[in-house]
């Protein structure tokens, strides 16, 4: 698709010079029957006949050279300054020569040295007075009873031939983004190939010489021949002013450094035969140092403990050294409050002032909720339901530019500028037909066969017959397609070589004609497309190597369709209606037709991705629903007591679990409703991720609350149990929830809309979930425990079982709690286990840091689409068969073309342009495509315009005597539009060139001349007389609005990227072209920016690492600050920060291992990982800080209480839900949700319940518990110390 825009700019004639040369040869090959070869003697003179196709033939008779008339002499001097005195051509011969070479001049005039050498070749052949010295007639033919030249030998020195070729080989033909040699030499790679192309005899009605010309460099002594050796001009000659783009040897390029391809790859160190990246080596060294320090510390600590001095210390000192229970008589901390244990134990909890106030609040609040559960449940639910009313205005944002492109996006602004000032990029409809690989050899056979070509004609007929209904009117391809010359659609298909007419298949020669056109598509008129432009076979074929087009294994059929700025306007809707009909045809009839020929078909339209994404949003709805239902079921079961058949229907808490899940959903709906009410649209990411996130946080809190109530003695009244449970876990729940809320809230400052909106919705959802947990869910706990005590059946509370009796006055710890306390904790307390755990986790974290550098930015389109989408095969084929990249435009703002400004020479690339001009820099960048990602020099409307008005291009810019525009002779009114016949005696006979050399200043037009002639150029159709006409090629390249002031507000120069097969290629290509434009803009002081249709969507990846690191740093930093403020413990907050960072880093390491790319989805998941990881860390750390005993005892108690709740509330809940996602039909769910969520849950579990307990048991903060005398009569109330 990348070449579509390029191809529509091509001219009516691919290689007019081939029509030039035959006339030149025929008119100048006046051979003689005599064998005289001497100076001032002609070998051919005058015209003696014409071929059946009208090509003139010279007389084969030798004669002395003749003195021309003064008029003829001046004409010859103007075109052939090397020829003076006598000549060997008549006035008719010279006029034919002049008319013929004028077709080649526009291709070469940008490099005067090449043009002069090229003209000298044919001037010497036609008019040289010494013609017989280097022209030898080798055969004659009889035409209409006249003898004519049938073949000649043309003797030329190697020096002239090489000089001619060297001066022309690099000259650009900007309109086609190719070399002029493609047109005047069929892509010749050396002078021999060029002369072979020039000298071949053309068949009737085909371009080329009317007789054979053999170019020879050596002549025998007996032949009397002397090779022609006119001096050649080097393109590096400063007096002839070739540009750097046309001639790298030009003197203006001497001060410009040659482009050097930057070395790719990161820093690496070679150690023997092993080559390692610097980051890997640094991480390995750091790991060795850390492990050495750790072992040294451990050895010192163990030695000190076992020393005699240590053994004689009082027991109390040993306890204090380990950071355990502290005496109340020891140093007091003023901002602390002491909370007495409510069960009359011998210890209290020394809390920070914030935690103290929280505990005091929860003590009174818990009692009040226990007394008024209905009031609390009703009021809290009513507030959230009120927020849910905003769902009336619920809308989902699906436009990619609104999801991934921020309001201040540079790429979005550039796209808007391009669309408004120039033209929106066209829409692409494409078919790819390919052969199947051979089973035995694995190589796909050629698709270029007669049957397959006829199949293309049938497919084209079907596509042309599509009639789509839009608002009662029928829309066909011809109504919406792009028409470069306002006549025929610019469809890209190999059957364009037959003018899309099946009758031409046999008339033109079938497959042989196709093979011929593959080689001469740019130089053969019969290979011209139906829309009057050459078709590069690389745009219509795939699966070939080099230029072996006949080996192609795929046809690429592309239909460019006009686009509109307003995506919701009638023009776009008409195109979408046709595209839907096109896809339906491809899925049905076309697929059957192709498969019947044992071929494969893939297809796509401009609207395909959007339509498939809409289908994707519902494709996995059942999978996601099942995932949530499984989690709901598990949650409902896990909140209950150990199942016993005799009491299960009473002790179970299914209704409580379901009610809690409903509260979680209400918090999500309340968040969405609030933002919908204020006009913020939701996204698919929000709908897919936030319920999962809030469910993780909410379920964990539910488990912690229920288990805390269960741990309270049954001897206490329910009111006290609720109050004590809230005092025990309320501060940690508050700490975790506020950390998460703040972490997400600060993410709302991220510029990427998808991440920003996610953070906003998630912050409010987590906040509402927390508020509902401590209000409505606590009220539900009260009601559920009342139900249990009242012996009512779960789920059916109206049913009361009188025979039920609860014999367990003291509840036994659950199986999971017993495992944590009796198995898990003792294993982790072993010294060798601690060492292994620390070493393994640190090693994995450091390895993950090294692996993070291997994460690639991007989001593969195939992953986003359903696995059964027809676009899956299309994207595979695109990467396999496409041979050129997307179109690339260099856009210039405010081009000042006035005579006083230097902008013209700072932009152009022809003679007299600056060596470091924009177009020369682009040409240099194209020499290093592996790093610049620029495939070709840019097509330049400015270069072509300057050539078009040049006096040398006398067939281009012409005017009547009344100074109005005069078109070329082969176009109306000079050429009759009815029969296509042209006559030199027509109405254009009085036309003259627009300017003489004296009218221009150093070859440049004045401001007035530029203003007057630019519209002429843009309206001029390309023709055989002047291929530089700008209509079609540059119609949308220049904005004429307000240009009369001398400022062109917007103009563009078109080229192409190299083939981009990976997401990282798209990102790097955008970065490279932006850096190029930035450097050029700074150098020229002209605003230049690159534009390609994909830039807007890939701009996010230029700074995706910055966005990710900023988001994660803010989230983790917010958690640290909240922990520090609430706990007033730098020690605890630091440990939480460390573990959170390790979880995130390890998750990124897993991303690298699983080749998960960094994009908005994965960034959102990483930010979410911070929120979920808080649940694994905060509760454990808080439980450890308020436990008694030495560190091992405290971690055992923390694992028995919070460990069981965290494991059942988060780990198991998420596992059962995540596993269901692996059955998704869309790979994005499998990769970004199943794989990442599974990795997150496992890493959170391992770090929260393995690594964190080990760290706390070795380096944990001192206990907040303080020893007090036993108080038998004092009630359990908080007291301030």
CSV table of C-alpha atoms in Angstrom, one decimal, residues 164-527:
chain,number,residue,atom,x,y,z
A,164,UNK,CA,28.3,10.2,-20.1
A,165,UNK,CA,27.0,7.4,-17.9
A,166,UNK,CA,28.8,8.7,-14.8
A,167,UNK,CA,27.3,12.1,-15.2
A,168,UNK,CA,23.8,10.8,-15.5
A,169,UNK,CA,23.6,7.6,-13.4
A,170,UNK,CA,22.6,9.4,-10.1
A,171,UNK,CA,20.3,12.0,-11.6
A,172,UNK,CA,16.9,11.8,-9.8
A,173,UNK,CA,13.5,11.9,-11.4
A,174,UNK,CA,11.7,13.3,-8.4
A,175,UNK,CA,8.1,12.7,-9.5
A,176,UNK,CA,8.7,9.0,-9.3
A,177,UNK,CA,11.1,8.9,-6.4
A,178,UNK,CA,13.5,7.1,-8.7
A,179,UNK,CA,16.5,7.7,-10.9
A,180,UNK,CA,16.1,9.2,-14.4
A,181,UNK,CA,18.1,6.3,-15.7
A,182,UNK,CA,15.0,4.1,-15.0
A,183,UNK,CA,13.3,6.1,-17.8
A,184,UNK,CA,16.0,7.0,-20.2
A,185,UNK,CA,18.0,3.7,-19.8
A,186,UNK,CA,15.6,1.1,-18.4
A,187,UNK,CA,17.6,1.1,-15.2
A,188,UNK,CA,21.0,0.4,-16.8
A,189,UNK,CA,23.7,-0.4,-14.3
A,190,UNK,CA,26.6,0.6,-16.7
A,191,UNK,CA,27.2,2.3,-20.0
A,192,UNK,CA,27.2,-0.9,-21.9
A,193,UNK,CA,23.7,-1.8,-20.8
A,194,UNK,CA,22.6,1.8,-21.5
A,195,UNK,CA,23.9,1.7,-25.1
A,196,UNK,CA,22.4,-1.7,-25.6
A,197,UNK,CA,19.0,-0.4,-24.6
A,198,UNK,CA,19.4,2.7,-26.8
A,199,UNK,CA,20.6,0.8,-29.9
A,200,UNK,CA,18.1,-2.0,-30.1
A,201,UNK,CA,15.7,-2.0,-33.0
A,202,UNK,CA,12.1,-1.5,-31.9
A,203,UNK,CA,9.2,-3.6,-33.2
A,204,UNK,CA,6.4,-1.7,-35.0
A,205,UNK,CA,4.4,0.6,-32.7
A,206,UNK,CA,6.9,0.0,-29.9
A,207,UNK,CA,9.3,2.6,-28.5
A,208,UNK,CA,12.9,2.4,-29.6
A,209,UNK,CA,15.2,2.9,-32.6
A,210,UNK,CA,13.8,2.3,-36.1
A,211,UNK,CA,17.0,0.5,-36.9
A,212,UNK,CA,19.8,-1.2,-35.1
A,213,UNK,CA,22.6,0.8,-33.6
A,214,UNK,CA,25.7,-1.0,-32.4
A,215,UNK,CA,27.9,1.1,-30.2
A,216,UNK,CA,31.6,0.3,-30.7
A,217,UNK,CA,34.6,1.6,-28.9
A,218,UNK,CA,37.5,0.2,-30.9
A,219,UNK,CA,38.0,0.5,-34.7
A,220,UNK,CA,40.6,-1.4,-36.8
A,221,UNK,CA,43.3,0.6,-38.5
A,222,UNK,CA,42.0,-0.5,-42.0
A,223,UNK,CA,38.5,0.7,-41.4
A,224,UNK,CA,39.6,4.4,-41.3
A,225,UNK,CA,37.0,4.9,-38.4
A,226,UNK,CA,37.9,7.3,-35.6
A,227,UNK,CA,35.6,6.9,-32.5
A,228,UNK,CA,33.7,10.0,-31.5
A,229,UNK,CA,35.5,11.7,-28.5
A,230,UNK,CA,33.8,14.9,-27.7
A,231,UNK,CA,34.8,16.2,-24.3
A,232,UNK,CA,32.4,15.2,-21.5
A,233,UNK,CA,31.5,17.2,-18.5
A,234,UNK,CA,31.8,15.8,-15.1
A,235,UNK,CA,28.8,16.3,-12.9
A,236,UNK,CA,31.2,17.5,-10.3
A,237,UNK,CA,32.1,20.5,-12.5
A,238,UNK,CA,31.2,23.5,-10.4
A,239,UNK,CA,30.5,25.6,-13.5
A,240,UNK,CA,27.6,23.3,-14.4
A,241,UNK,CA,26.1,23.2,-10.9
A,242,UNK,CA,24.8,19.7,-10.4
A,243,UNK,CA,23.2,19.2,-7.0
A,244,UNK,CA,24.4,16.7,-4.4
A,245,UNK,CA,21.3,14.6,-4.9
A,246,UNK,CA,22.0,14.3,-8.7
A,247,UNK,CA,25.8,14.0,-8.3
A,248,UNK,CA,27.5,13.0,-5.1
A,249,UNK,CA,30.8,14.2,-6.7
A,250,UNK,CA,29.5,17.7,-7.1
A,251,UNK,CA,31.7,20.4,-5.6
A,252,UNK,CA,28.9,21.7,-3.5
A,253,UNK,CA,29.0,18.4,-1.7
A,254,UNK,CA,32.7,18.6,-0.9
A,255,UNK,CA,32.1,20.4,2.4
A,256,UNK,CA,29.4,18.0,3.4
A,257,UNK,CA,30.4,15.0,5.4
A,258,UNK,CA,29.3,11.7,3.8
A,259,UNK,CA,26.5,10.0,5.7
A,260,UNK,CA,27.7,7.5,8.2
A,261,UNK,CA,25.4,4.8,9.4
A,262,UNK,CA,25.4,4.8,13.2
A,263,UNK,CA,26.5,1.6,14.7
A,264,UNK,CA,23.6,-0.2,16.2
A,265,UNK,CA,23.7,-2.3,19.4
A,266,UNK,CA,24.3,-1.6,23.0
A,267,UNK,CA,27.5,-1.6,25.0
A,268,UNK,CA,29.1,-5.0,25.1
A,269,UNK,CA,32.2,-6.5,26.8
A,270,UNK,CA,34.1,-9.5,25.4
A,271,UNK,CA,35.5,-11.9,28.0
A,272,UNK,CA,37.5,-14.5,26.2
A,273,UNK,CA,35.1,-16.1,23.7
A,274,UNK,CA,32.0,-14.8,25.6
A,275,UNK,CA,30.5,-11.5,24.6
A,276,UNK,CA,28.3,-10.0,27.3
A,277,UNK,CA,26.3,-6.8,27.4
A,278,UNK,CA,27.5,-4.1,29.8
A,279,UNK,CA,24.3,-4.2,31.8
A,280,UNK,CA,24.5,-7.9,32.2
A,281,UNK,CA,28.1,-7.7,33.4
A,282,UNK,CA,27.3,-4.9,35.8
A,283,UNK,CA,24.4,-6.8,37.3
A,284,UNK,CA,26.5,-9.9,37.7
A,285,UNK,CA,29.2,-7.9,39.5
A,286,UNK,CA,26.6,-6.2,41.7
A,287,UNK,CA,25.1,-9.6,42.6
A,288,UNK,CA,28.4,-11.0,43.6
A,289,UNK,CA,29.1,-8.0,45.8
A,290,UNK,CA,25.7,-8.1,47.5
A,291,UNK,CA,25.9,-11.8,48.1
A,292,UNK,CA,29.4,-11.4,49.5
A,293,UNK,CA,28.3,-8.6,51.8
A,294,UNK,CA,25.2,-10.6,52.9
A,295,UNK,CA,27.3,-13.7,53.7
A,296,UNK,CA,29.8,-11.6,55.5
A,297,UNK,CA,27.1,-9.9,57.6
A,298,UNK,CA,25.5,-13.3,58.3
A,299,UNK,CA,28.8,-14.9,59.4
A,300,UNK,CA,29.6,-11.9,61.6
A,301,UNK,CA,26.1,-12.0,63.2
A,302,UNK,CA,26.2,-15.7,63.9
A,303,UNK,CA,29.7,-15.5,65.3
A,304,UNK,CA,28.8,-12.6,67.6
A,305,UNK,CA,25.7,-14.5,68.9
A,306,UNK,CA,27.8,-17.6,69.7
A,307,UNK,CA,30.7,-15.6,71.4
A,308,UNK,CA,31.1,-16.1,75.2
A,309,UNK,CA,30.5,-12.4,75.8
A,310,UNK,CA,27.2,-12.7,74.1
A,311,UNK,CA,26.2,-15.7,76.2
A,312,UNK,CA,26.8,-13.8,79.5
A,313,UNK,CA,24.5,-11.0,78.6
A,314,UNK,CA,21.2,-10.7,80.4
A,315,UNK,CA,18.3,-12.3,78.7
A,316,UNK,CA,16.5,-9.0,78.3
A,317,UNK,CA,19.3,-7.5,76.4
A,318,UNK,CA,19.3,-10.3,73.9
A,319,UNK,CA,15.6,-9.8,73.4
A,320,UNK,CA,16.0,-6.1,72.8
A,321,UNK,CA,18.9,-6.8,70.3
A,322,UNK,CA,16.6,-8.8,68.2
A,323,UNK,CA,14.1,-6.0,68.2
A,324,UNK,CA,11.3,-7.7,70.1
A,325,UNK,CA,9.1,-6.8,73.1
A,326,UNK,CA,10.0,-3.5,74.7
A,327,UNK,CA,9.4,-2.4,78.3
A,328,UNK,CA,7.1,0.4,78.9
A,329,UNK,CA,9.6,1.9,81.2
A,330,UNK,CA,12.1,2.3,78.4
A,331,UNK,CA,12.5,5.3,76.1
A,332,UNK,CA,9.1,6.7,75.3
A,333,UNK,CA,8.2,8.3,71.9
A,334,UNK,CA,5.9,11.3,72.3
A,335,UNK,CA,4.0,11.0,69.0
A,336,UNK,CA,3.0,7.4,69.9
A,337,UNK,CA,-0.2,6.1,71.5
A,338,UNK,CA,-0.4,2.8,73.4
A,339,UNK,CA,-3.4,0.6,72.8
A,340,UNK,CA,-4.0,-2.0,75.4
A,341,UNK,CA,-4.7,-5.5,74.4
A,342,UNK,CA,-8.5,-6.0,74.8
A,343,UNK,CA,-8.1,-9.6,76.0
A,344,UNK,CA,-6.4,-8.7,79.3
A,345,UNK,CA,-2.9,-9.9,78.1
A,346,UNK,CA,0.3,-8.6,79.4
A,347,UNK,CA,1.1,-6.4,76.4
A,348,UNK,CA,-0.2,-3.3,74.5
A,349,UNK,CA,0.5,-1.9,71.1
A,350,UNK,CA,2.5,1.3,70.8
A,351,UNK,CA,1.0,3.0,67.7
A,352,UNK,CA,1.9,6.1,65.7
A,353,UNK,CA,-0.3,9.1,66.5
A,354,UNK,CA,-2.1,8.6,63.2
A,355,UNK,CA,-2.7,4.9,63.8
A,356,UNK,CA,-3.7,5.7,67.4
A,357,UNK,CA,-6.4,8.0,66.3
A,358,UNK,CA,-7.5,5.5,63.6
A,359,UNK,CA,-7.8,2.7,66.3
A,360,UNK,CA,-9.7,5.0,68.6
A,361,UNK,CA,-12.0,5.9,65.7
A,362,UNK,CA,-12.5,2.3,64.7
A,363,UNK,CA,-13.2,1.3,68.3
A,364,UNK,CA,-16.2,3.6,68.6
A,365,UNK,CA,-17.2,3.2,65.0
A,366,UNK,CA,-17.3,-0.6,65.2
A,367,UNK,CA,-19.7,-0.5,68.1
A,368,UNK,CA,-21.9,2.0,66.4
A,369,UNK,CA,-22.1,-0.1,63.2
A,370,UNK,CA,-22.8,-3.2,65.2
A,371,UNK,CA,-25.8,-1.4,66.8
A,372,UNK,CA,-27.1,0.2,63.6
A,373,UNK,CA,-26.2,-2.2,60.7
A,374,UNK,CA,-29.4,-1.4,58.7
A,375,UNK,CA,-28.8,2.3,58.8
A,376,UNK,CA,-25.2,2.0,57.7
A,377,UNK,CA,-26.0,-0.5,54.9
A,378,UNK,CA,-28.9,1.6,53.6
A,379,UNK,CA,-27.1,5.0,53.7
A,380,UNK,CA,-23.8,3.8,52.1
A,381,UNK,CA,-25.6,1.8,49.4
A,382,UNK,CA,-27.8,4.8,48.6
A,383,UNK,CA,-24.9,7.1,48.1
A,384,UNK,CA,-23.2,4.7,45.7
A,385,UNK,CA,-26.5,4.0,43.8
A,386,UNK,CA,-26.8,7.8,43.4
A,387,UNK,CA,-23.4,7.8,41.7
A,388,UNK,CA,-24.6,5.0,39.5
A,389,UNK,CA,-27.2,7.2,38.0
A,390,UNK,CA,-24.5,8.8,36.0
A,391,UNK,CA,-24.4,5.6,33.9
A,392,UNK,CA,-27.3,7.2,31.9
A,393,UNK,CA,-24.6,9.2,30.1
A,394,UNK,CA,-22.2,6.2,29.8
A,395,UNK,CA,-20.2,6.2,26.6
A,396,UNK,CA,-17.2,4.1,25.5
A,397,UNK,CA,-14.3,5.8,23.6
A,398,UNK,CA,-13.2,3.5,20.8
A,399,UNK,CA,-11.3,6.0,18.5
A,400,UNK,CA,-7.6,5.1,18.7
A,401,UNK,CA,-6.6,8.8,18.4
A,402,UNK,CA,-8.5,9.6,21.5
A,403,UNK,CA,-7.2,6.6,23.5
A,404,UNK,CA,-3.5,6.7,22.7
A,405,UNK,CA,-2.8,10.3,21.6
A,406,UNK,CA,-2.8,13.1,24.2
A,407,UNK,CA,-4.3,16.5,23.7
A,408,UNK,CA,-0.9,18.1,23.3
A,409,UNK,CA,0.4,15.3,21.0
A,410,UNK,CA,2.9,16.6,18.5
A,411,UNK,CA,1.9,13.9,16.0
A,412,UNK,CA,-1.8,14.7,16.4
A,413,UNK,CA,-1.1,18.4,15.7
A,414,UNK,CA,1.0,17.5,12.7
A,415,UNK,CA,-1.7,15.2,11.3
A,416,UNK,CA,-4.3,17.8,11.7
A,417,UNK,CA,-2.1,20.4,10.0
A,418,UNK,CA,-1.4,17.9,7.1
A,419,UNK,CA,-5.1,17.0,6.7
A,420,UNK,CA,-6.4,20.6,6.8
A,421,UNK,CA,-3.7,22.3,4.7
A,422,UNK,CA,-2.8,19.5,2.2
A,423,UNK,CA,-5.0,16.4,2.0
A,424,UNK,CA,-6.0,13.4,4.2
A,425,UNK,CA,-4.2,10.2,3.4
A,426,UNK,CA,-6.2,7.9,1.2
A,427,UNK,CA,-8.1,4.8,2.3
A,428,UNK,CA,-6.7,1.4,1.5
A,429,UNK,CA,-8.6,-1.6,0.2
A,430,UNK,CA,-6.5,-4.6,-0.6
A,431,UNK,CA,-6.5,-8.3,-1.7
A,432,UNK,CA,-3.5,-10.6,-1.5
A,433,UNK,CA,-3.6,-13.8,-3.6
A,434,UNK,CA,-0.7,-16.2,-3.1
A,435,UNK,CA,0.3,-19.7,-4.1
A,436,UNK,CA,0.6,-22.5,-1.6
A,437,UNK,CA,4.2,-23.7,-0.7
A,438,UNK,CA,5.2,-26.9,-2.3
A,439,UNK,CA,4.9,-29.7,0.3
A,440,UNK,CA,8.1,-31.4,-0.8
A,441,UNK,CA,10.5,-28.4,-1.2
A,442,UNK,CA,8.6,-25.8,0.9
A,443,UNK,CA,8.9,-23.2,-1.8
A,444,UNK,CA,5.9,-21.4,-3.2
A,445,UNK,CA,5.6,-21.7,-7.0
A,446,UNK,CA,5.3,-18.7,-9.2
A,447,UNK,CA,1.8,-17.1,-9.4
A,448,UNK,CA,2.4,-15.5,-12.8
A,449,UNK,CA,0.5,-18.0,-15.0
A,450,UNK,CA,-2.1,-17.6,-17.6
A,451,UNK,CA,-4.9,-19.1,-15.5
A,452,UNK,CA,-4.1,-16.8,-12.5
A,453,UNK,CA,-4.0,-13.7,-14.7
A,454,UNK,CA,-7.4,-14.6,-16.1
A,455,UNK,CA,-8.6,-15.1,-12.4
A,456,UNK,CA,-7.5,-11.5,-11.7
A,457,UNK,CA,-9.7,-10.3,-14.6
A,458,UNK,CA,-12.6,-12.1,-13.1
A,459,UNK,CA,-11.9,-10.7,-9.6
A,460,UNK,CA,-11.6,-7.2,-11.1
A,461,UNK,CA,-15.0,-7.6,-12.8
A,462,UNK,CA,-16.6,-8.7,-9.5
A,463,UNK,CA,-15.0,-5.7,-7.6
A,464,UNK,CA,-16.1,-3.3,-10.3
A,465,UNK,CA,-19.6,-4.7,-10.0
A,466,UNK,CA,-20.0,-3.9,-6.2
A,467,UNK,CA,-22.9,-1.7,-5.6
A,468,UNK,CA,-23.2,-0.6,-1.9
A,469,UNK,CA,-26.4,1.0,-0.6
A,470,UNK,CA,-25.9,4.2,1.2
A,471,UNK,CA,-28.9,6.3,2.2
A,472,UNK,CA,-30.8,5.0,-0.8
A,473,UNK,CA,-28.1,5.6,-3.4
A,474,UNK,CA,-25.8,3.0,-4.9
A,475,UNK,CA,-22.0,3.5,-4.4
A,476,UNK,CA,-19.5,1.8,-6.7
A,477,UNK,CA,-15.7,1.8,-6.7
A,478,UNK,CA,-15.5,4.5,-9.5
A,479,UNK,CA,-17.5,6.8,-7.2
A,480,UNK,CA,-15.0,6.8,-4.4
A,481,UNK,CA,-11.7,5.7,-5.8
A,482,UNK,CA,-8.6,8.0,-6.2
A,483,UNK,CA,-8.2,9.3,-9.7
A,484,UNK,CA,-4.9,11.0,-10.2
A,485,UNK,CA,-5.7,12.5,-13.6
A,486,UNK,CA,-9.5,12.7,-12.9
A,487,UNK,CA,-10.4,9.9,-15.2
A,488,UNK,CA,-9.5,6.3,-14.1
A,489,UNK,CA,-9.1,4.7,-10.7
A,490,UNK,CA,-5.5,4.2,-9.6
A,491,UNK,CA,-5.9,0.5,-8.9
A,492,UNK,CA,-2.7,-1.4,-8.4
A,493,UNK,CA,-2.7,-4.7,-10.1
A,494,UNK,CA,-0.6,-6.5,-12.7
A,495,UNK,CA,-3.5,-6.5,-15.1
A,496,UNK,CA,-3.0,-2.8,-15.4
A,497,UNK,CA,-0.3,-3.8,-17.9
A,498,UNK,CA,-3.3,-4.9,-20.1
A,499,UNK,CA,-5.2,-1.6,-19.3
A,500,UNK,CA,-7.6,-3.8,-17.2
A,501,UNK,CA,-9.1,-5.1,-20.4
A,502,UNK,CA,-9.2,-8.9,-20.7
A,503,UNK,CA,-9.3,-8.6,-24.6
A,504,UNK,CA,-5.8,-7.0,-24.4
A,505,UNK,CA,-4.4,-10.1,-22.8
A,506,UNK,CA,-4.0,-12.0,-26.1
A,507,UNK,CA,-3.6,-8.9,-28.2
A,508,UNK,CA,-0.6,-7.8,-26.2
A,509,UNK,CA,1.1,-11.2,-26.0
A,510,UNK,CA,-0.1,-12.7,-22.7
A,511,UNK,CA,2.5,-13.7,-20.2
A,512,UNK,CA,5.4,-12.6,-22.5
A,513,UNK,CA,4.0,-9.1,-22.4
A,514,UNK,CA,3.7,-9.3,-18.7
A,515,UNK,CA,7.4,-10.4,-18.4
A,516,UNK,CA,8.4,-7.6,-20.7
A,517,UNK,CA,6.5,-5.0,-18.7
A,518,UNK,CA,8.2,-6.2,-15.5
A,519,UNK,CA,11.5,-5.1,-16.9
A,520,UNK,CA,10.4,-2.1,-18.9
A,521,UNK,CA,7.4,-0.8,-16.9
A,522,UNK,CA,8.9,2.7,-16.7
A,523,UNK,CA,10.0,2.9,-20.4
A,524,UNK,CA,7.4,1.1,-22.5
A,525,UNK,CA,4.2,2.9,-23.5
A,526,UNK,CA,2.3,-0.3,-24.0
A,527,UNK,CA,3.0,-1.1,-20.3
